[in-house]
């Protein structure tokens, strides 16, 4: 059906006017919305960048603190080098943050933060000087002093407050953007109210045209449906990939912290081996010469007796000297002194051997070893934590060793497992001491029971049990998860038991289980094969 020429001409004019009016009303609004979107996008990028920089600043601060304390604890200059390496990165991150939010760094809080930071840096530099002067204990006391913790808290609180202020200002800018969007929507509604009548007439005139396009529209809808299905499918794939990326990131974080933990254990092993080597040489020298000294002293004493027998005439000077030095006592006591020295040097040699067994630096591959030697070596390393002091009572170590055969294993890895479990047991007993001081629970004797036995011809069992506070059922389900810890912030990484699980289960094809009752204690049971049935590549 064709419309009359005048009607078609009028319709054309009406459409033209309506389109021009639409463009006149909406183009400025579109321009404003695009500009607002650009500003909002810029705000979002800045916020993301600031958040990233804040996280980097916090991370670098923790790295510097850890490096300074590790330098004080070990005396190893590699930690000072690590400190020097990360210090410029922290300065760069702070400068970039100042560029993005300059106003947040120009207030009274900034002066306090800078003062606290300068004091922390000065104390850390002072600790490096003390360590270089072989004053590790003084350096440790400095980095764990109340003043250092106070300045650290002032600096951390200031950084968190600054981060909160920056986020608040960014949120205000976002709120302003939303307000502008609301005004734009209101203007759009008014414009639509003006244009609706005109467009209704236009749509009425185009009704015949739309009817003629029904078939094409149906085809277009079908095409749109297929496109939506494709978009849905690709969205699902993207979500799956995001999950995989998140999992990969967690694994990378786990690997990173695990490498740090492994490096710590390696450094400890190297330190112990070095100390054992340095002590072993002079002790062997003393031990080897004691036998000759005993023989020489016996010969000299025999010679003195012969002189006394031959010299019958009393000489005043010789008699006086014999009485002054109490020769009879010396003759009787000298063998006892030499015997006591021999026992002492033998004890030092045993301690050196125990330290060398713990380090196991030359046993990167599987070997047949005595499990009891590894446990005893670990107990020797931790011996200082078992002793009584002002804050805690002595921890009794009860050894219930069975008759174990030698076991094919990674000795260093098993020592690390023993170290992790025993350290956790000591921490649990210390926490129980704290609860006792508060009066929440009754005081009792602290003890750790170590039991070993042969399960069958194929495997052995090692049990380490404490009478600490225990672990709740909910926490037991996550005990071996990476980064899970029940200790306060800064006291644990949540990787000790995760690494222990990997060493026992993956490296040795064994089992590790936990049995715990709250307020009663915790027992870790390790089961490993006596001999590996297949070749296992160490991780």
Tab-separated table of C-alpha atoms in Angstrom, residues 49-486:
chain	number	residue	atom	x	y	z
A	49	UNK	CA	47.441	1.347	40.860
A	50	UNK	CA	47.346	2.861	44.351
A	51	UNK	CA	46.080	-0.394	45.847
A	52	UNK	CA	48.856	-2.291	44.068
A	53	UNK	CA	51.476	0.201	45.274
A	54	UNK	CA	50.117	0.024	48.833
A	55	UNK	CA	50.395	-3.775	48.759
A	56	UNK	CA	53.938	-3.494	47.351
A	57	UNK	CA	54.922	-0.995	50.074
A	58	UNK	CA	53.549	-3.318	52.777
A	59	UNK	CA	55.324	-6.326	51.205
A	60	UNK	CA	58.659	-4.485	50.867
A	61	UNK	CA	58.396	-3.258	54.496
A	62	UNK	CA	57.910	-6.852	55.682
A	63	UNK	CA	60.819	-8.050	53.504
A	64	UNK	CA	63.116	-5.360	54.977
A	65	UNK	CA	62.060	-6.188	58.537
A	66	UNK	CA	62.490	-9.940	57.950
A	67	UNK	CA	65.901	-9.414	56.274
A	68	UNK	CA	67.164	-7.259	59.164
A	69	UNK	CA	65.962	-9.761	61.763
A	70	UNK	CA	67.320	-12.768	59.862
A	71	UNK	CA	70.657	-10.947	59.560
A	72	UNK	CA	70.664	-10.412	63.323
A	73	UNK	CA	69.607	-14.022	63.978
A	74	UNK	CA	72.061	-15.767	61.628
A	75	UNK	CA	74.836	-13.248	61.114
A	76	UNK	CA	74.742	-14.130	57.404
A	77	UNK	CA	75.561	-11.098	55.201
A	78	UNK	CA	73.216	-12.363	52.470
A	79	UNK	CA	70.287	-10.939	54.469
A	80	UNK	CA	71.912	-7.504	54.568
A	81	UNK	CA	72.412	-7.737	50.798
A	82	UNK	CA	68.748	-8.668	50.427
A	83	UNK	CA	67.827	-5.639	52.545
A	84	UNK	CA	69.912	-3.357	50.318
A	85	UNK	CA	68.315	-4.913	47.232
A	86	UNK	CA	64.699	-4.254	48.279
A	87	UNK	CA	65.238	-0.829	49.899
A	88	UNK	CA	65.383	1.079	46.537
A	89	UNK	CA	62.254	-0.777	45.361
A	90	UNK	CA	60.366	0.475	48.419
A	91	UNK	CA	61.492	4.054	47.734
A	92	UNK	CA	60.333	3.789	44.090
A	93	UNK	CA	56.922	2.465	45.144
A	94	UNK	CA	56.495	5.326	47.634
A	95	UNK	CA	57.460	7.938	45.027
A	96	UNK	CA	54.959	6.530	42.513
A	97	UNK	CA	52.261	6.566	45.186
A	98	UNK	CA	53.056	10.219	45.974
A	99	UNK	CA	52.650	11.101	42.273
A	100	UNK	CA	49.207	9.468	42.135
A	101	UNK	CA	47.951	10.921	45.436
A	102	UNK	CA	50.129	13.912	46.438
A	103	UNK	CA	47.606	15.362	48.902
A	104	UNK	CA	47.594	12.170	50.967
A	105	UNK	CA	51.327	12.697	51.651
A	106	UNK	CA	51.006	16.307	52.800
A	107	UNK	CA	49.544	16.203	56.307
A	108	UNK	CA	50.592	15.834	59.939
A	109	UNK	CA	50.288	12.028	59.820
A	110	UNK	CA	52.893	11.925	57.056
A	111	UNK	CA	55.452	13.530	59.362
A	112	UNK	CA	54.794	10.849	61.997
A	113	UNK	CA	55.027	8.080	59.413
A	114	UNK	CA	58.284	9.480	57.989
A	115	UNK	CA	59.728	9.907	61.474
A	116	UNK	CA	58.814	6.337	62.406
A	117	UNK	CA	60.237	5.052	59.112
A	118	UNK	CA	63.485	6.959	59.587
A	119	UNK	CA	63.792	5.585	63.122
A	120	UNK	CA	63.144	2.017	61.892
A	121	UNK	CA	65.755	2.390	59.130
A	122	UNK	CA	68.253	3.805	61.628
A	123	UNK	CA	67.688	0.893	64.028
A	124	UNK	CA	67.988	-1.631	61.188
A	125	UNK	CA	71.224	-0.012	59.980
A	126	UNK	CA	72.458	-0.066	63.567
A	127	UNK	CA	71.670	-3.798	63.745
A	128	UNK	CA	73.761	-4.385	60.617
A	129	UNK	CA	76.693	-2.585	62.256
A	130	UNK	CA	76.272	-4.670	65.429
A	131	UNK	CA	76.194	-7.907	63.434
A	132	UNK	CA	79.334	-6.863	61.548
A	133	UNK	CA	80.942	-6.353	64.964
A	134	UNK	CA	79.893	-9.901	66.032
A	135	UNK	CA	77.207	-8.567	68.401
A	136	UNK	CA	74.283	-10.617	67.107
A	137	UNK	CA	72.510	-10.840	70.459
A	138	UNK	CA	72.570	-7.049	70.852
A	139	UNK	CA	71.260	-6.702	67.277
A	140	UNK	CA	68.431	-9.162	68.008
A	141	UNK	CA	67.494	-7.320	71.189
A	142	UNK	CA	67.441	-4.055	69.221
A	143	UNK	CA	65.155	-5.429	66.472
A	144	UNK	CA	62.819	-7.090	68.986
A	145	UNK	CA	62.820	-4.177	71.427
A	146	UNK	CA	59.684	-2.348	72.525
A	147	UNK	CA	60.848	0.825	70.749
A	148	UNK	CA	61.293	-1.010	67.448
A	149	UNK	CA	57.850	-2.665	67.727
A	150	UNK	CA	56.301	0.696	68.701
A	151	UNK	CA	57.815	2.499	65.721
A	152	UNK	CA	56.824	-0.421	63.491
A	153	UNK	CA	53.237	-0.156	64.762
A	154	UNK	CA	53.169	3.644	64.252
A	155	UNK	CA	54.458	3.213	60.716
A	156	UNK	CA	52.018	0.373	59.893
A	157	UNK	CA	49.028	2.231	61.379
A	158	UNK	CA	49.986	5.383	59.475
A	159	UNK	CA	50.275	3.512	56.192
A	160	UNK	CA	46.890	1.849	56.741
A	161	UNK	CA	45.299	5.203	57.642
A	162	UNK	CA	46.824	6.817	54.560
A	163	UNK	CA	45.552	3.964	52.420
A	164	UNK	CA	42.085	4.380	53.954
A	165	UNK	CA	42.120	8.141	53.280
A	166	UNK	CA	43.114	7.598	49.664
A	167	UNK	CA	40.332	5.044	49.215
A	168	UNK	CA	37.852	7.461	50.849
A	169	UNK	CA	38.784	10.283	48.477
A	170	UNK	CA	38.544	7.987	45.497
A	171	UNK	CA	35.128	6.857	46.728
A	172	UNK	CA	34.044	10.493	46.929
A	173	UNK	CA	35.056	11.006	43.323
A	174	UNK	CA	33.111	7.889	42.359
A	175	UNK	CA	30.070	9.223	44.215
A	176	UNK	CA	30.364	12.480	42.267
A	177	UNK	CA	30.454	10.476	39.063
A	178	UNK	CA	27.308	8.605	40.071
A	179	UNK	CA	25.596	11.933	40.828
A	180	UNK	CA	26.465	13.212	37.370
A	181	UNK	CA	25.094	9.994	35.885
A	182	UNK	CA	21.810	10.526	37.766
A	183	UNK	CA	21.548	14.062	36.363
A	184	UNK	CA	22.237	12.725	32.893
A	185	UNK	CA	19.531	10.086	33.324
A	186	UNK	CA	17.056	12.754	34.456
A	187	UNK	CA	17.858	14.874	31.423
A	188	UNK	CA	17.438	11.834	29.208
A	189	UNK	CA	14.019	11.122	30.701
A	190	UNK	CA	12.909	14.715	30.014
A	191	UNK	CA	14.228	14.493	26.461
A	192	UNK	CA	12.397	11.217	25.939
A	193	UNK	CA	9.171	12.785	27.203
A	194	UNK	CA	9.562	15.436	24.518
A	195	UNK	CA	10.440	13.016	21.756
A	196	UNK	CA	7.997	10.191	22.474
A	197	UNK	CA	4.960	11.793	20.713
A	198	UNK	CA	6.994	12.560	17.619
A	199	UNK	CA	8.503	9.140	17.485
A	200	UNK	CA	5.131	7.478	18.038
A	201	UNK	CA	3.914	9.146	14.861
A	202	UNK	CA	7.080	8.098	13.060
A	203	UNK	CA	6.676	4.534	14.291
A	204	UNK	CA	3.082	4.514	13.138
A	205	UNK	CA	4.210	5.543	9.670
A	206	UNK	CA	6.863	2.853	9.686
A	207	UNK	CA	4.477	0.110	10.755
A	208	UNK	CA	3.911	-1.102	7.210
A	209	UNK	CA	7.631	-1.191	6.627
A	210	UNK	CA	8.167	-3.260	9.787
A	211	UNK	CA	5.522	-5.755	8.716
A	212	UNK	CA	7.384	-6.241	5.461
A	213	UNK	CA	10.540	-6.976	7.436
A	214	UNK	CA	9.060	-9.684	9.655
A	215	UNK	CA	10.804	-12.531	7.930
A	216	UNK	CA	14.131	-10.716	8.017
A	217	UNK	CA	13.583	-9.907	11.684
A	218	UNK	CA	12.900	-13.555	12.500
A	219	UNK	CA	16.115	-14.542	10.769
A	220	UNK	CA	17.948	-11.794	12.633
A	221	UNK	CA	16.570	-13.034	15.964
A	222	UNK	CA	17.718	-16.537	15.186
A	223	UNK	CA	21.169	-15.191	14.375
A	224	UNK	CA	21.179	-13.224	17.618
A	225	UNK	CA	20.217	-16.364	19.522
A	226	UNK	CA	23.151	-18.248	18.026
A	227	UNK	CA	25.476	-15.345	18.878
A	228	UNK	CA	24.191	-15.291	22.456
A	229	UNK	CA	24.837	-19.001	22.758
A	230	UNK	CA	28.385	-18.471	21.489
A	231	UNK	CA	28.892	-15.589	23.927
A	232	UNK	CA	27.590	-17.744	26.794
A	233	UNK	CA	29.906	-20.579	25.828
A	234	UNK	CA	32.918	-18.268	25.588
A	235	UNK	CA	32.010	-16.658	28.907
A	236	UNK	CA	31.972	-20.090	30.530
A	237	UNK	CA	35.384	-20.841	29.016
A	238	UNK	CA	36.742	-17.514	30.303
A	239	UNK	CA	35.454	-18.266	33.798
A	240	UNK	CA	37.118	-21.678	33.661
A	241	UNK	CA	40.400	-20.111	32.567
A	242	UNK	CA	40.118	-17.536	35.379
A	243	UNK	CA	39.713	-20.356	37.891
A	244	UNK	CA	42.761	-22.095	36.436
A	245	UNK	CA	44.780	-18.863	36.585
A	246	UNK	CA	43.762	-18.322	40.214
A	247	UNK	CA	44.816	-21.871	41.059
A	248	UNK	CA	48.128	-21.389	39.250
A	249	UNK	CA	48.717	-18.146	41.169
A	250	UNK	CA	48.118	-19.892	44.487
A	251	UNK	CA	50.498	-22.676	43.489
A	252	UNK	CA	53.140	-20.094	42.547
A	253	UNK	CA	52.712	-18.347	45.897
A	254	UNK	CA	52.960	-21.702	47.653
A	255	UNK	CA	56.119	-22.557	45.709
A	256	UNK	CA	57.658	-19.152	46.447
A	257	UNK	CA	57.153	-19.358	50.206
A	258	UNK	CA	58.180	-23.034	50.154
A	259	UNK	CA	61.449	-22.044	48.481
A	260	UNK	CA	62.000	-19.453	51.205
A	261	UNK	CA	61.331	-22.092	53.873
A	262	UNK	CA	63.662	-24.556	52.155
A	263	UNK	CA	66.341	-21.863	51.940
A	264	UNK	CA	65.975	-21.238	55.679
A	265	UNK	CA	66.460	-24.939	56.435
A	266	UNK	CA	69.421	-25.089	54.052
A	267	UNK	CA	70.978	-22.046	55.738
A	268	UNK	CA	70.421	-23.667	59.141
A	269	UNK	CA	72.030	-26.882	57.920
A	270	UNK	CA	75.030	-24.985	56.523
A	271	UNK	CA	75.394	-23.037	59.764
A	272	UNK	CA	75.224	-26.199	61.881
A	273	UNK	CA	77.688	-28.031	59.605
A	274	UNK	CA	80.089	-25.081	59.685
A	275	UNK	CA	79.975	-24.810	63.465
A	276	UNK	CA	80.438	-28.579	63.819
A	277	UNK	CA	83.446	-28.494	61.482
A	278	UNK	CA	85.104	-25.568	63.262
A	279	UNK	CA	84.621	-27.185	66.681
A	280	UNK	CA	85.643	-30.665	65.509
A	281	UNK	CA	89.193	-29.719	64.460
A	282	UNK	CA	90.441	-28.250	67.798
A	283	UNK	CA	88.537	-30.902	69.791
A	284	UNK	CA	90.232	-33.710	67.822
A	285	UNK	CA	93.557	-31.993	68.441
A	286	UNK	CA	92.906	-31.868	72.199
A	287	UNK	CA	91.460	-35.398	72.284
A	288	UNK	CA	94.412	-36.823	70.375
A	289	UNK	CA	96.989	-35.167	72.658
A	290	UNK	CA	95.288	-36.178	75.914
A	291	UNK	CA	96.530	-39.747	75.508
A	292	UNK	CA	100.126	-38.529	75.127
A	293	UNK	CA	99.708	-36.076	78.021
A	294	UNK	CA	98.478	-38.891	80.272
A	295	UNK	CA	101.485	-41.024	79.279
A	296	UNK	CA	103.953	-38.140	79.810
A	297	UNK	CA	102.462	-37.234	83.204
A	298	UNK	CA	102.695	-40.869	84.329
A	299	UNK	CA	106.350	-40.968	83.268
A	300	UNK	CA	107.093	-37.709	85.110
A	301	UNK	CA	105.370	-38.958	88.259
A	302	UNK	CA	107.398	-42.184	88.094
A	303	UNK	CA	110.561	-40.093	87.673
A	304	UNK	CA	109.650	-38.003	90.737
A	305	UNK	CA	109.155	-41.163	92.814
A	306	UNK	CA	112.600	-42.430	91.743
A	307	UNK	CA	114.162	-39.106	92.719
A	308	UNK	CA	112.470	-39.309	96.116
A	309	UNK	CA	113.816	-42.822	96.653
A	310	UNK	CA	117.405	-41.982	95.605
A	311	UNK	CA	117.654	-38.720	97.509
A	312	UNK	CA	117.668	-40.008	101.073
A	313	UNK	CA	119.210	-36.857	102.530
A	314	UNK	CA	116.693	-34.210	103.279
A	315	UNK	CA	117.237	-30.985	101.398
A	316	UNK	CA	115.427	-28.057	102.825
A	317	UNK	CA	114.528	-26.455	99.505
A	318	UNK	CA	113.126	-29.666	97.927
A	319	UNK	CA	111.194	-30.531	101.080
A	320	UNK	CA	109.778	-27.022	101.332
A	321	UNK	CA	108.649	-27.049	97.698
A	322	UNK	CA	107.072	-30.525	98.066
A	323	UNK	CA	105.081	-29.284	101.052
A	324	UNK	CA	104.077	-26.052	99.307
A	325	UNK	CA	102.722	-27.699	96.128
A	326	UNK	CA	101.238	-30.675	98.064
A	327	UNK	CA	102.934	-33.220	95.817
A	328	UNK	CA	100.990	-36.143	97.256
A	329	UNK	CA	97.672	-34.486	96.304
A	330	UNK	CA	98.961	-33.656	92.799
A	331	UNK	CA	100.074	-37.257	92.242
A	332	UNK	CA	96.634	-38.483	93.328
A	333	UNK	CA	94.548	-35.815	91.498
A	334	UNK	CA	96.374	-35.501	88.154
A	335	UNK	CA	95.003	-38.802	86.664
A	336	UNK	CA	91.519	-37.741	87.745
A	337	UNK	CA	91.911	-34.350	86.016
A	338	UNK	CA	93.141	-35.972	82.818
A	339	UNK	CA	90.282	-38.500	82.937
A	340	UNK	CA	87.756	-35.676	83.429
A	341	UNK	CA	89.227	-33.796	80.449
A	342	UNK	CA	88.964	-36.944	78.330
A	343	UNK	CA	85.281	-37.359	79.260
A	344	UNK	CA	84.598	-33.712	78.422
A	345	UNK	CA	86.278	-33.869	75.021
A	346	UNK	CA	84.463	-37.131	74.243
A	347	UNK	CA	81.143	-35.401	75.066
A	348	UNK	CA	82.015	-32.498	72.740
A	349	UNK	CA	82.842	-34.971	69.964
A	350	UNK	CA	79.435	-36.622	70.445
A	351	UNK	CA	77.680	-33.239	70.212
A	352	UNK	CA	79.627	-32.364	67.047
A	353	UNK	CA	78.662	-35.710	65.501
A	354	UNK	CA	75.005	-35.059	66.386
A	355	UNK	CA	75.118	-31.619	64.729
A	356	UNK	CA	76.674	-33.099	61.605
A	357	UNK	CA	73.966	-35.769	61.482
A	358	UNK	CA	71.305	-33.046	61.600
A	359	UNK	CA	72.786	-30.984	58.752
A	360	UNK	CA	73.123	-33.956	56.306
A	361	UNK	CA	74.410	-31.612	53.584
A	362	UNK	CA	76.092	-34.497	51.787
A	363	UNK	CA	72.916	-36.615	51.638
A	364	UNK	CA	70.784	-35.038	48.902
A	365	UNK	CA	69.896	-38.527	47.658
A	366	UNK	CA	68.066	-41.333	49.439
A	367	UNK	CA	70.207	-43.299	51.872
A	368	UNK	CA	69.708	-45.818	54.642
A	369	UNK	CA	69.903	-43.891	57.936
A	370	UNK	CA	69.075	-44.279	61.616
A	371	UNK	CA	65.816	-42.407	62.307
A	372	UNK	CA	66.733	-42.012	65.979
A	373	UNK	CA	69.894	-40.083	65.041
A	374	UNK	CA	67.792	-37.536	63.104
A	375	UNK	CA	65.359	-37.130	66.031
A	376	UNK	CA	68.185	-36.724	68.540
A	377	UNK	CA	69.922	-34.189	66.301
A	378	UNK	CA	66.728	-32.145	66.007
A	379	UNK	CA	66.191	-32.270	69.782
A	380	UNK	CA	69.730	-30.991	70.274
A	381	UNK	CA	69.079	-28.025	67.957
A	382	UNK	CA	65.873	-27.191	69.888
A	383	UNK	CA	67.339	-27.928	73.327
A	384	UNK	CA	67.437	-24.257	74.339
A	385	UNK	CA	63.644	-24.049	73.924
A	386	UNK	CA	63.037	-26.927	76.338
A	387	UNK	CA	64.769	-25.284	79.299
A	388	UNK	CA	62.982	-23.487	82.105
A	389	UNK	CA	63.008	-19.683	82.172
A	390	UNK	CA	61.037	-16.807	83.680
A	391	UNK	CA	58.128	-17.210	81.248
A	392	UNK	CA	57.797	-20.990	81.075
A	393	UNK	CA	58.568	-24.159	82.929
A	394	UNK	CA	60.840	-26.889	81.591
A	395	UNK	CA	59.511	-29.167	78.856
A	396	UNK	CA	60.146	-32.845	79.575
A	397	UNK	CA	61.237	-34.916	76.560
A	398	UNK	CA	60.201	-38.553	76.949
A	399	UNK	CA	61.852	-40.915	74.441
A	400	UNK	CA	60.095	-44.244	73.915
A	401	UNK	CA	62.255	-45.621	71.125
A	402	UNK	CA	61.609	-48.990	69.573
A	403	UNK	CA	64.136	-51.249	67.877
A	404	UNK	CA	63.987	-49.666	64.411
A	405	UNK	CA	65.956	-50.861	61.400
A	406	UNK	CA	67.777	-48.394	59.197
A	407	UNK	CA	65.333	-46.679	56.828
A	408	UNK	CA	65.838	-45.594	53.211
A	409	UNK	CA	64.864	-41.903	53.109
A	410	UNK	CA	65.880	-38.294	52.523
A	411	UNK	CA	67.502	-37.642	55.905
A	412	UNK	CA	67.508	-33.860	55.572
A	413	UNK	CA	63.829	-33.827	54.625
A	414	UNK	CA	62.843	-35.977	57.598
A	415	UNK	CA	64.869	-33.739	59.923
A	416	UNK	CA	62.875	-30.789	58.572
A	417	UNK	CA	59.606	-32.633	59.345
A	418	UNK	CA	60.778	-33.380	62.902
A	419	UNK	CA	61.820	-29.734	63.292
A	420	UNK	CA	58.400	-28.442	62.125
A	421	UNK	CA	56.332	-30.785	64.321
A	422	UNK	CA	58.497	-30.320	67.431
A	423	UNK	CA	58.499	-26.527	66.976
A	424	UNK	CA	54.696	-26.542	66.746
A	425	UNK	CA	54.507	-28.695	69.882
A	426	UNK	CA	56.762	-26.257	71.762
A	427	UNK	CA	54.611	-23.315	70.601
A	428	UNK	CA	51.470	-25.124	71.781
A	429	UNK	CA	53.007	-25.732	75.215
A	430	UNK	CA	54.118	-22.086	75.427
A	431	UNK	CA	50.568	-21.016	74.605
A	432	UNK	CA	49.298	-23.287	77.362
A	433	UNK	CA	51.686	-21.547	79.757
A	434	UNK	CA	50.146	-18.205	78.765
A	435	UNK	CA	46.640	-19.528	79.416
A	436	UNK	CA	47.811	-20.874	82.793
A	437	UNK	CA	49.142	-17.441	83.761
A	438	UNK	CA	45.744	-15.958	82.868
A	439	UNK	CA	44.090	-18.506	85.154
A	440	UNK	CA	41.955	-20.020	82.390
A	441	UNK	CA	43.334	-23.563	82.780
A	442	UNK	CA	45.199	-25.573	85.407
A	443	UNK	CA	48.980	-25.768	85.397
A	444	UNK	CA	50.584	-29.124	84.649
A	445	UNK	CA	53.933	-30.607	83.646
A	446	UNK	CA	54.806	-29.825	80.027
A	447	UNK	CA	55.924	-32.897	78.123
A	448	UNK	CA	56.590	-34.184	74.612
A	449	UNK	CA	56.529	-37.961	74.092
A	450	UNK	CA	58.406	-39.400	71.103
A	451	UNK	CA	57.524	-43.018	70.334
A	452	UNK	CA	58.897	-45.183	67.519
A	453	UNK	CA	58.016	-48.718	66.507
A	454	UNK	CA	58.066	-51.156	63.609
A	455	UNK	CA	54.575	-51.510	62.149
A	456	UNK	CA	55.349	-54.471	59.904
A	457	UNK	CA	58.071	-55.707	57.565
A	458	UNK	CA	57.466	-52.786	55.221
A	459	UNK	CA	57.106	-49.635	57.346
A	460	UNK	CA	57.915	-47.899	60.632
A	461	UNK	CA	55.916	-45.440	62.745
A	462	UNK	CA	57.121	-42.266	64.477
A	463	UNK	CA	54.735	-40.588	66.956
A	464	UNK	CA	55.267	-37.097	68.449
A	465	UNK	CA	52.719	-36.211	71.152
A	466	UNK	CA	52.384	-33.098	73.339
A	467	UNK	CA	49.964	-32.146	76.113
A	468	UNK	CA	49.280	-28.629	74.842
A	469	UNK	CA	45.994	-26.880	74.084
A	470	UNK	CA	45.079	-29.202	71.193
A	471	UNK	CA	43.426	-28.386	67.856
A	472	UNK	CA	39.714	-28.002	67.096
A	473	UNK	CA	37.976	-30.372	64.672
A	474	UNK	CA	37.363	-27.547	62.209
A	475	UNK	CA	41.057	-26.595	62.127
A	476	UNK	CA	42.129	-30.246	61.809
A	477	UNK	CA	40.370	-30.490	58.430
A	478	UNK	CA	42.596	-27.674	57.075
A	479	UNK	CA	45.764	-28.496	59.003
A	480	UNK	CA	47.856	-29.495	55.977
A	481	UNK	CA	46.513	-26.765	53.637
A	482	UNK	CA	49.124	-24.256	52.421
A	483	UNK	CA	49.108	-20.879	54.246
A	484	UNK	CA	46.664	-22.084	56.932
A	485	UNK	CA	47.834	-21.303	60.457
A	486	UNK	CA	46.226	-20.852	63.873
